PDB file of C-alpha atoms and ligand atoms in Angstrom:
ATOM      1  CA  VAL A   1       7.319  28.936  33.280  1.00 93.00           C
ATOM      2  CA  ALA A   2       6.452  25.585  34.873  1.00 96.00           C
ATOM      3  CA  VAL A   3       7.132  22.839  32.309  1.00 97.00           C
ATOM      4  CA  LYS A   4       5.549  19.382  32.186  1.00 97.00           C
ATOM      5  CA  VAL A   5       5.949  16.694  29.529  1.00 97.00           C
ATOM      6  CA  VAL A   6       3.555  13.743  29.293  1.00 97.00           C
ATOM      7  CA  ASP A   7       3.549  10.750  26.954  1.00 94.00           C
ATOM      8  CA  GLU A   8      -0.130  10.898  26.141  1.00 95.00           C
ATOM      9  CA  THR A   9      -3.189  12.979  26.906  1.00 97.00           C
ATOM     10  CA  GLY A  10      -6.496  13.865  25.271  1.00 97.00           C
ATOM     11  CA  SER A  11      -5.871  17.572  24.710  1.00 98.00           C
ATOM     12  CA  THR A  12      -3.175  19.738  26.283  1.00 98.00           C
ATOM     13  CA  ASN A  13      -5.534  22.729  26.002  1.00 98.00           C
ATOM     14  CA  ALA A  14      -8.253  20.880  27.923  1.00 98.00           C
ATOM     15  CA  ASP A  15      -5.761  19.853  30.630  1.00 98.00           C
ATOM     16  CA  LEU A  16      -4.416  23.384  31.147  1.00 98.00           C
ATOM     17  CA  LEU A  17      -7.890  24.953  31.090  1.00 97.00           C
ATOM     18  CA  ALA A  18      -8.900  22.562  33.864  1.00 97.00           C
ATOM     19  CA  ALA A  19      -5.725  23.360  35.822  1.00 97.00           C
ATOM     20  CA  LEU A  20      -5.997  27.180  35.596  1.00 96.00           C
ATOM     21  CA  PRO A  21      -7.340  27.693  39.157  1.00 93.00           C
ATOM     22  CA  THR A  22      -4.223  25.969  40.531  1.00 94.00           C
ATOM     23  CA  LEU A  23      -1.629  27.785  38.391  1.00 95.00           C
ATOM     24  CA  ALA A  24       0.519  30.462  39.988  1.00 89.00           C
ATOM     25  CA  THR A  25       2.917  30.973  37.077  1.00 92.00           C
ATOM     26  CA  PRO A  26       2.705  30.458  33.316  1.00 97.00           C
ATOM     27  CA  ALA A  27       2.685  26.749  32.494  1.00 98.00           C
ATOM     28  CA  LEU A  28       3.763  24.690  29.506  1.00 98.00           C
ATOM     29  CA  LEU A  29       2.345  21.225  28.878  1.00 98.00           C
ATOM     30  CA  VAL A  30       3.923  19.157  26.100  1.00 98.00           C
ATOM     31  CA  ALA A  31       2.334  15.868  25.016  1.00 97.00           C
ATOM     32  CA  ARG A  32       4.149  13.232  22.965  1.00 92.00           C
ATOM     33  CA  THR A  33       0.682  12.173  21.741  1.00 92.00           C
ATOM     34  CA  GLN A  34      -2.752  13.780  21.855  1.00 96.00           C
ATOM     35  CA  THR A  35      -5.727  11.472  21.445  1.00 95.00           C
ATOM     36  CA  ALA A  36      -8.392  14.211  21.231  1.00 97.00           C
ATOM     37  CA  GLY A  37      -6.553  17.277  19.875  1.00 96.00           C
ATOM     38  CA  ARG A  38      -8.840  20.229  19.327  1.00 95.00           C
ATOM     39  CA  GLY A  39      -9.328  22.756  16.513  1.00 94.00           C
ATOM     40  CA  ARG A  40     -11.719  25.690  16.354  1.00 91.00           C
ATOM     41  CA  ALA A  41     -15.488  25.157  16.625  1.00 87.00           C
ATOM     42  CA  GLY A  42     -15.272  21.556  17.770  1.00 90.00           C
ATOM     43  CA  ARG A  43     -12.989  20.471  14.897  1.00 93.00           C
ATOM     44  CA  SER A  44     -10.146  18.021  15.546  1.00 96.00           C
ATOM     45  CA  TRP A  45      -6.378  18.325  15.332  1.00 97.00           C
ATOM     46  CA  LEU A  46      -4.846  14.977  14.404  1.00 96.00           C
ATOM     47  CA  SER A  47      -1.323  13.886  15.236  1.00 94.00           C
ATOM     48  CA  THR A  48       0.962  10.890  14.905  1.00 90.00           C
ATOM     49  CA  PRO A  49       2.742   9.776  18.100  1.00 88.00           C
ATOM     50  CA  GLY A  50       6.300  11.135  18.082  1.00 86.00           C
ATOM     51  CA  LYS A  51       5.772  12.791  14.686  1.00 92.00           C
ATOM     52  CA  SER A  52       3.977  15.890  15.900  1.00 94.00           C
ATOM     53  CA  LEU A  53       4.901  18.591  18.349  1.00 96.00           C
ATOM     54  CA  THR A  54       1.783  19.322  20.387  1.00 97.00           C
ATOM     55  CA  PHE A  55       1.766  21.583  23.401  1.00 98.00           C
ATOM     56  CA  SER A  56      -0.108  24.327  25.227  1.00 98.00           C
ATOM     57  CA  LEU A  57       1.090  27.374  27.098  1.00 98.00           C
ATOM     58  CA  ALA A  58      -1.106  28.957  29.770  1.00 98.00           C
ATOM     59  CA  TRP A  59      -0.328  32.665  30.160  1.00 98.00           C
ATOM     60  CA  LYS A  60      -1.921  35.228  32.476  1.00 97.00           C
ATOM     61  CA  PHE A  61      -2.384  38.773  31.143  1.00 97.00           C
ATOM     62  CA  ASP A  62      -2.918  41.944  33.127  1.00 96.00           C
ATOM     63  CA  ALA A  63      -5.774  42.816  30.810  1.00 95.00           C
ATOM     64  CA  PRO A  64      -9.460  41.925  30.539  1.00 94.00           C
ATOM     65  CA  LEU A  65     -10.584  39.068  28.253  1.00 94.00           C
ATOM     66  CA  GLN A  66     -11.618  41.299  25.356  1.00 92.00           C
ATOM     67  CA  ALA A  67      -8.012  42.554  25.048  1.00 94.00           C
ATOM     68  CA  LEU A  68      -6.976  39.081  23.850  1.00 95.00           C
ATOM     69  CA  VAL A  69      -8.878  39.224  20.525  1.00 93.00           C
ATOM     70  CA  GLY A  70      -5.758  39.639  18.373  1.00 96.00           C
ATOM     71  CA  LEU A  71      -3.667  37.116  20.289  1.00 97.00           C
ATOM     72  CA  PRO A  72      -3.787  34.323  17.624  1.00 97.00           C
ATOM     73  CA  LEU A  73      -2.073  36.711  15.203  1.00 98.00           C
ATOM     74  CA  ALA A  74       0.732  37.510  17.654  1.00 98.00           C
ATOM     75  CA  VAL A  75       1.221  33.803  18.355  1.00 98.00           C
ATOM     76  CA  GLY A  76       1.291  33.082  14.605  1.00 98.00           C
ATOM     77  CA  VAL A  77       4.055  35.673  14.146  1.00 98.00           C
ATOM     78  CA  ALA A  78       6.132  34.199  17.000  1.00 98.00           C
ATOM     79  CA  LEU A  79       5.649  30.681  15.620  1.00 98.00           C
ATOM     80  CA  ALA A  80       6.536  31.666  12.043  1.00 98.00           C
ATOM     81  CA  GLU A  81       9.616  33.628  13.151  1.00 98.00           C
ATOM     82  CA  THR A  82      10.814  30.661  15.220  1.00 98.00           C
ATOM     83  CA  LEU A  83      10.287  28.147  12.406  1.00 98.00           C
ATOM     84  CA  ASP A  84      12.257  30.487  10.151  1.00 97.00           C
ATOM     85  CA  MET A  85      15.239  30.139  12.536  1.00 97.00           C
ATOM     86  CA  PHE A  86      15.120  26.404  11.741  1.00 97.00           C
ATOM     87  CA  ASN A  87      14.999  27.091   7.977  1.00 97.00           C
ATOM     88  CA  VAL A  88      11.299  26.296   7.719  1.00 97.00           C
ATOM     89  CA  ASN A  89       9.858  29.220   5.763  1.00 98.00           C
ATOM     90  CA  VAL A  90       6.163  29.498   6.458  1.00 98.00           C
ATOM     91  CA  ARG A  91       3.392  31.992   5.754  1.00 98.00           C
ATOM     92  CA  LEU A  92       0.341  32.879   7.836  1.00 98.00           C
ATOM     93  CA  LYS A  93      -3.288  32.246   6.979  1.00 98.00           C
ATOM     94  CA  TRP A  94      -5.829  34.321   8.848  1.00 97.00           C
ATOM     95  CA  PRO A  95      -6.790  33.864  11.564  1.00 95.00           C
ATOM     96  CA  ASN A  96      -4.819  30.994  13.032  1.00 95.00           C
ATOM     97  CA  ASP A  97      -2.935  28.755  10.613  1.00 97.00           C
ATOM     98  CA  VAL A  98       0.681  28.344   9.571  1.00 98.00           C
ATOM     99  CA  LEU A  99       1.204  27.247   5.972  1.00 98.00           C
ATOM    100  CA  TYR A 100       4.181  25.703   4.242  1.00 98.00           C
ATOM    101  CA  GLU A 101       3.945  25.794   0.445  1.00 97.00           C
ATOM    102  CA  GLY A 102       0.244  26.620   0.804  1.00 97.00           C
ATOM    103  CA  LYS A 103      -0.563  23.666   3.047  1.00 97.00           C
ATOM    104  CA  LYS A 104      -1.190  23.601   6.782  1.00 98.00           C
ATOM    105  CA  LEU A 105       1.945  22.765   8.767  1.00 98.00           C
ATOM    106  CA  ALA A 106       0.803  24.022  12.144  1.00 98.00           C
ATOM    107  CA  GLY A 107      -2.384  25.100  13.846  1.00 97.00           C
ATOM    108  CA  ILE A 108      -3.019  27.460  16.730  1.00 97.00           C
ATOM    109  CA  LEU A 109      -5.994  27.223  19.062  1.00 97.00           C
ATOM    110  CA  ILE A 110      -6.368  29.840  21.771  1.00 97.00           C
ATOM    111  CA  GLU A 111      -8.941  29.324  24.466  1.00 96.00           C
ATOM    112  CA  SER A 112      -9.251  32.111  26.990  1.00 96.00           C
ATOM    113  CA  ALA A 113     -10.739  32.184  30.453  1.00 95.00           C
ATOM    114  CA  ALA A 114     -11.547  34.770  33.085  1.00 92.00           C
ATOM    115  CA  ALA A 115      -9.066  35.095  35.940  1.00 92.00           C
ATOM    116  CA  ALA A 116      -9.976  35.713  39.570  1.00 88.00           C
ATOM    117  CA  ARG A 117      -9.644  39.484  39.004  1.00 91.00           C
ATOM    118  CA  PRO A 118     -11.715  41.147  36.230  1.00 90.00           C
ATOM    119  CA  ASP A 119      -8.695  43.146  35.026  1.00 95.00           C
ATOM    120  CA  GLN A 120      -6.759  39.928  34.386  1.00 96.00           C
ATOM    121  CA  SER A 121      -7.344  36.994  32.044  1.00 96.00           C
ATOM    122  CA  TRP A 122      -5.851  33.658  31.065  1.00 97.00           C
ATOM    123  CA  ALA A 123      -5.064  32.461  27.585  1.00 97.00           C
ATOM    124  CA  VAL A 124      -4.371  28.813  26.882  1.00 98.00           C
ATOM    125  CA  ILE A 125      -2.381  28.785  23.674  1.00 98.00           C
ATOM    126  CA  GLY A 126      -2.439  25.403  21.946  1.00 98.00           C
ATOM    127  CA  ILE A 127      -0.044  24.673  19.092  1.00 98.00           C
ATOM    128  CA  GLY A 128       0.333  21.581  16.921  1.00 97.00           C
ATOM    129  CA  ILE A 129       3.161  21.237  14.407  1.00 97.00           C
ATOM    130  CA  ASN A 130       3.468  18.367  11.918  1.00 97.00           C
ATOM    131  CA  MET A 131       6.975  16.951  12.259  1.00 95.00           C
ATOM    132  CA  ALA A 132       6.497  14.164   9.652  1.00 91.00           C
ATOM    133  CA  LEU A 133       3.079  12.552   9.984  1.00 92.00           C
ATOM    134  CA  ASN A 134       2.395   9.094   8.652  1.00 90.00           C
ATOM    135  CA  GLU A 135       0.566   8.820   5.327  1.00 91.00           C
ATOM    136  CA  GLU A 136      -2.404   6.999   6.814  1.00 93.00           C
ATOM    137  CA  LEU A 137      -3.090   9.967   9.106  1.00 93.00           C
ATOM    138  CA  ILE A 138      -2.624  12.534   6.329  1.00 95.00           C
ATOM    139  CA  ALA A 139      -5.246  10.684   4.281  1.00 95.00           C
ATOM    140  CA  ARG A 140      -7.745  11.217   7.107  1.00 95.00           C
ATOM    141  CA  ILE A 141      -7.413  15.021   7.034  1.00 96.00           C
ATOM    142  CA  ASP A 142      -9.917  16.784   4.788  1.00 93.00           C
ATOM    143  CA  ARG A 143      -7.676  19.802   4.005  1.00 93.00           C
ATOM    144  CA  PRO A 144      -4.210  20.096   2.382  1.00 95.00           C
ATOM    145  CA  VAL A 145      -1.601  19.071   4.963  1.00 97.00           C
ATOM    146  CA  ALA A 146       2.055  20.088   4.955  1.00 97.00           C
ATOM    147  CA  ASN A 147       4.468  17.437   5.980  1.00 91.00           C
ATOM    148  CA  ILE A 148       8.194  18.037   5.698  1.00 94.00           C
ATOM    149  CA  PRO A 149      10.075  14.710   5.811  1.00 92.00           C
ATOM    150  CA  TRP A 150      13.353  16.230   7.083  1.00 93.00           C
ATOM    151  CA  LEU A 151      11.571  17.632  10.137  1.00 94.00           C
ATOM    152  CA  ALA A 152      11.667  14.054  11.454  1.00 90.00           C
ATOM    153  CA  ASP A 153      15.419  14.594  11.985  1.00 93.00           C
ATOM    154  CA  LEU A 154      15.064  17.943  13.751  1.00 94.00           C
ATOM    155  CA  ASP A 155      15.761  18.003  17.480  1.00 94.00           C
ATOM    156  CA  GLN A 156      12.211  18.436  18.832  1.00 94.00           C
ATOM    157  CA  ASP A 157      13.423  19.450  22.298  1.00 95.00           C
ATOM    158  CA  MET A 158      15.586  22.191  20.804  1.00 96.00           C
ATOM    159  CA  LEU A 159      12.652  23.439  18.726  1.00 97.00           C
ATOM    160  CA  MET A 160      10.371  23.349  21.782  1.00 97.00           C
ATOM    161  CA  ALA A 161      12.872  25.257  23.946  1.00 97.00           C
ATOM    162  CA  THR A 162      13.365  27.928  21.268  1.00 98.00           C
ATOM    163  CA  LEU A 163       9.619  28.210  20.743  1.00 98.00           C
ATOM    164  CA  LEU A 164       8.993  28.625  24.453  1.00 98.00           C
ATOM    165  CA  ASN A 165      11.500  31.476  24.636  1.00 98.00           C
ATOM    166  CA  ARG A 166      10.094  33.259  21.609  1.00 98.00           C
ATOM    167  CA  LEU A 167       6.487  32.754  22.686  1.00 98.00           C
ATOM    168  CA  ALA A 168       7.184  34.048  26.201  1.00 98.00           C
ATOM    169  CA  GLU A 169       8.883  37.103  24.690  1.00 98.00           C
ATOM    170  CA  ALA A 170       5.930  37.657  22.333  1.00 98.00           C
ATOM    171  CA  MET A 171       3.406  37.288  25.165  1.00 98.00           C
ATOM    172  CA  GLU A 172       5.311  39.861  27.259  1.00 98.00           C
ATOM    173  CA  GLN A 173       5.255  42.203  24.291  1.00 98.00           C
ATOM    174  CA  PHE A 174       1.555  41.576  23.606  1.00 98.00           C
ATOM    175  CA  GLY A 175       0.820  42.279  27.278  1.00 97.00           C
ATOM    176  CA  GLN A 176       2.615  45.620  27.085  1.00 97.00           C
ATOM    177  CA  GLU A 177       1.863  46.857  23.572  1.00 97.00           C
ATOM    178  CA  GLY A 178      -1.082  44.743  22.412  1.00 97.00           C
ATOM    179  CA  LEU A 179      -1.375  43.755  18.770  1.00 97.00           C
ATOM    180  CA  ALA A 180       0.378  46.944  17.563  1.00 97.00           C
ATOM    181  CA  ALA A 181       3.785  45.254  17.787  1.00 97.00           C
ATOM    182  CA  PHE A 182       2.670  42.425  15.496  1.00 98.00           C
ATOM    183  CA  VAL A 183       0.487  43.861  12.724  1.00 98.00           C
ATOM    184  CA  THR A 184       3.281  44.754  10.271  1.00 98.00           C
ATOM    185  CA  ARG A 185       5.105  41.506  11.006  1.00 98.00           C
ATOM    186  CA  TRP A 186       1.891  39.551  10.379  1.00 98.00           C
ATOM    187  CA  ASN A 187       1.222  41.358   7.099  1.00 98.00           C
ATOM    188  CA  ASN A 188       4.801  40.634   5.962  1.00 98.00           C
ATOM    189  CA  LEU A 189       4.132  36.919   6.529  1.00 98.00           C
ATOM    190  CA  HIS A 190       0.642  36.923   4.970  1.00 98.00           C
ATOM    191  CA  ALA A 191       0.097  33.905   2.684  1.00 98.00           C
ATOM    192  CA  TYR A 192      -2.611  35.463   0.486  1.00 98.00           C
ATOM    193  CA  ALA A 193      -1.760  39.185   0.126  1.00 98.00           C
ATOM    194  CA  GLY A 194      -3.213  40.375  -3.182  1.00 98.00           C
ATOM    195  CA  LYS A 195      -4.796  36.985  -3.898  1.00 98.00           C
ATOM    196  CA  SER A 196      -8.431  36.050  -4.440  1.00 98.00           C
ATOM    197  CA  VAL A 197      -9.982  34.504  -1.354  1.00 98.00           C
ATOM    198  CA  THR A 198     -13.362  33.422  -0.048  1.00 97.00           C
ATOM    199  CA  ILE A 199     -14.526  33.733   3.535  1.00 97.00           C
ATOM    200  CA  ILE A 200     -16.782  30.865   4.491  1.00 96.00           C
ATOM    201  CA  ASP A 201     -18.901  29.991   7.481  1.00 93.00           C
ATOM    202  CA  HIS A 202     -19.728  26.291   7.844  1.00 88.00           C
ATOM    203  CA  GLY A 203     -19.369  25.746   4.086  1.00 89.00           C
ATOM    204  CA  LYS A 204     -21.443  28.820   3.160  1.00 95.00           C
ATOM    205  CA  THR A 205     -19.724  31.676   1.269  1.00 96.00           C
ATOM    206  CA  LEU A 206     -19.949  34.954   3.200  1.00 95.00           C
ATOM    207  CA  HIS A 207     -17.545  37.191   1.233  1.00 96.00           C
ATOM    208  CA  GLU A 208     -15.326  37.030  -1.839  1.00 97.00           C
ATOM    209  CA  GLY A 209     -12.569  39.433  -2.795  1.00 98.00           C
ATOM    210  CA  ILE A 210      -8.890  40.264  -2.846  1.00 98.00           C
ATOM    211  CA  ALA A 211      -7.055  39.689   0.446  1.00 98.00           C
ATOM    212  CA  VAL A 212      -5.359  42.793   1.833  1.00 98.00           C
ATOM    213  CA  GLY A 213      -4.090  41.840   5.303  1.00 98.00           C
ATOM    214  CA  VAL A 214      -5.012  42.518   8.909  1.00 98.00           C
ATOM    215  CA  ASP A 215      -5.848  45.856  10.520  1.00 98.00           C
ATOM    216  CA  ALA A 216      -4.751  47.268  13.889  1.00 97.00           C
ATOM    217  CA  ILE A 217      -7.286  45.162  15.816  1.00 96.00           C
ATOM    218  CA  GLY A 218      -6.701  41.945  13.876  1.00 96.00           C
ATOM    219  CA  ARG A 219      -9.662  42.086  11.523  1.00 97.00           C
ATOM    220  CA  PHE A 220      -9.118  40.664   8.044  1.00 98.00           C
ATOM    221  CA  LEU A 221      -9.325  43.294   5.287  1.00 98.00           C
ATOM    222  CA  LEU A 222     -10.880  42.215   2.023  1.00 98.00           C
ATOM    223  CA  ASP A 223     -11.451  44.253  -1.137  1.00 98.00           C
ATOM    224  CA  GLY A 224     -14.796  43.082  -2.490  1.00 96.00           C
ATOM    225  CA  ALA A 225     -17.351  44.311  -5.031  1.00 94.00           C
ATOM    226  CA  ALA A 226     -18.741  46.798  -2.499  1.00 93.00           C
ATOM    227  CA  GLY A 227     -15.344  48.140  -1.436  1.00 97.00           C
ATOM    228  CA  ARG A 228     -13.083  47.276   1.490  1.00 98.00           C
ATOM    229  CA  ILE A 229     -14.584  45.352   4.385  1.00 97.00           C
ATOM    230  CA  ALA A 230     -13.114  44.283   7.743  1.00 97.00           C
ATOM    231  CA  ILE A 231     -13.980  40.807   9.003  1.00 96.00           C
ATOM    232  CA  MET A 232     -13.862  39.644  12.627  1.00 92.00           C
ATOM    233  CA  ALA A 233     -12.399  36.196  13.255  1.00 86.00           C
ATOM    234  CA  GLY A 234     -15.299  34.553  15.089  1.00 80.00           C
ATOM    235  CA  ASP A 235     -15.946  31.219  13.493  1.00 80.00           C
ATOM    236  CA  VAL A 236     -15.280  31.960   9.843  1.00 89.00           C
ATOM    237  CA  SER A 237     -12.642  30.280   7.667  1.00 93.00           C
ATOM    238  CA  LEU A 238     -10.654  31.545   4.700  1.00 95.00           C
ATOM    239  CA  ARG A 239     -10.084  29.671   1.454  1.00 96.00           C
ATOM    240  CA  PRO A 240      -8.020  30.598  -1.598  1.00 95.00           C
ATOM    241  CA  SER A 241     -10.353  30.950  -4.599  1.00 91.00           C
TER     242      SER A 241
HETATM  243  P1  LIG B 301      -9.497  25.718   7.884  1.00 59.99           P
HETATM  244  O1  LIG B 301      -9.995  27.057   7.550  1.00 59.99           O
HETATM  245  O2  LIG B 301      -8.359  25.294   7.044  1.00 59.99           O
HETATM  246  O3  LIG B 301     -10.574  24.688   8.047  1.00 59.99           O
HETATM  247  P2  LIG B 301      -9.465  26.262  10.621  1.00 59.99           P
HETATM  248  O4  LIG B 301      -8.657  27.356  11.186  1.00 59.99           O
HETATM  249  O5  LIG B 301     -10.908  26.478  10.490  1.00 59.99           O
HETATM  250  O6  LIG B 301      -8.830  25.900   9.257  1.00 59.99           O
HETATM  251  P3  LIG B 301      -8.851  24.646  12.830  1.00 59.99           P
HETATM  252  O7  LIG B 301     -10.153  24.522  13.511  1.00 59.99           O
HETATM  253  O8  LIG B 301      -7.852  25.585  13.337  1.00 59.99           O
HETATM  254  O9  LIG B 301      -9.130  24.887  11.316  1.00 59.99           O
HETATM  255  O10 LIG B 301      -8.125  23.222  12.771  1.00 59.99           O
HETATM  256  C1  LIG B 301      -8.851  22.024  12.580  1.00 59.99           C
HETATM  257  C2  LIG B 301      -8.783  21.586  11.132  1.00 59.99           C
HETATM  258  O11 LIG B 301      -7.429  21.387  10.734  1.00 59.99           O
HETATM  259  C3  LIG B 301      -9.430  20.234  10.904  1.00 59.99           C
HETATM  260  O12 LIG B 301     -10.792  20.384  10.607  1.00 59.99           O
HETATM  261  C4  LIG B 301      -8.645  19.635   9.739  1.00 59.99           C
HETATM  262  O13 LIG B 301      -9.162  20.090   8.509  1.00 59.99           O
HETATM  263  C5  LIG B 301      -7.291  20.256   9.872  1.00 59.99           C
HETATM  264  N1  LIG B 301      -6.285  19.371  10.540  1.00 59.99           N
HETATM  265  C6  LIG B 301      -6.446  18.498  11.551  1.00 59.99           C
HETATM  266  N2  LIG B 301      -5.277  17.938  11.908  1.00 59.99           N
HETATM  267  C7  LIG B 301      -4.336  18.472  11.104  1.00 59.99           C
HETATM  268  C8  LIG B 301      -2.922  18.311  10.969  1.00 59.99           C
HETATM  269  N3  LIG B 301      -2.222  17.489  11.741  1.00 59.99           N
HETATM  270  N4  LIG B 301      -2.295  19.020  10.012  1.00 59.99           N
HETATM  271  C9  LIG B 301      -2.965  19.864   9.209  1.00 59.99           C
HETATM  272  N5  LIG B 301      -4.287  20.067   9.281  1.00 59.99           N
HETATM  273  C10 LIG B 301      -4.971  19.387  10.218  1.00 59.99           C
END
C-alpha cells in the first residue's frame, strides 16, 4: 500500500477518487485536517485539526461494482475489531456508523468507481474517527457525538498502522469471500439488536419496527407490523425510537 500523509486537504476521499487513474497499488491518504470532509448524500463530516483521525484507503477489487454493496459492513467490522484492540468498545449502526455508548465515534463513507476493466472496481474507503474534538465543533454537529477524552493520549500513528493492517486483511477477505465472512461478526456488534428503530429518508419515516440485524447481502432486517422486511442501504438512515 502506498502511504501519503498531508497536513490539510478538503476531503481525502475526493483526492483519492481523482487520483484513481494513476494508482497502480492500493493507496492510503491520511490528512491531519480535512476542511470539506464528506458524509453520505452530500452531508459533512467535521473534524478538529489534530483531534481527529481522517483517512481514505483506495482498494481495487477483482469484482464488478455491484459486488461492493456490502463493503461498508465489512469495513465497520474491521474498524470495530481494531478499536477493541485499543480498549475502545464500540457497536455498529447500520449501514455505516460506529457508536460508542450510543453516540457516533466514527463514520465510514465508501465511494466506488469503475476500473479500466469491467470485471474490476475501485472502492475509496473514507474513515473519520473522533480522537477528542473540541466542544465548539461538537456543538455544531446535529446528532449525538461520541468523544472520548483519553483518546487524545493514544498514539495516532500506532492506531493508523494497526487499522491499515486490519483493513487490508479485511479487504483481501472481502475480495475472496464477499460479505459472508462478515455477517455474523457484524450482527455480534450490532448496536440495536432487539430494539425499536425507525428508518427514515430525508426526515420522513419509511419503516418502524424491531431491529433484527443484517442478512447475507447486507440488507437491514426489521420486524414490523406487516412481518419481517429487508431494507437496502441506499440513502436511508436509522434512528433509535
Ligand atoms: P445519521 O443516520 O446518524 O445521520 P448517516 O450515516 O446518515 O448518519 P453520514 O452521512 O455517514 O451520516 O455522516 C454525516 C453526518 O454525521 C452529519 O450529517 C452529522 O450529523 C454527523 N457528523 C459530522 N461530523 C461528525 C463527527 N465528527 N462526529 C460524529 N458525527 C458527525
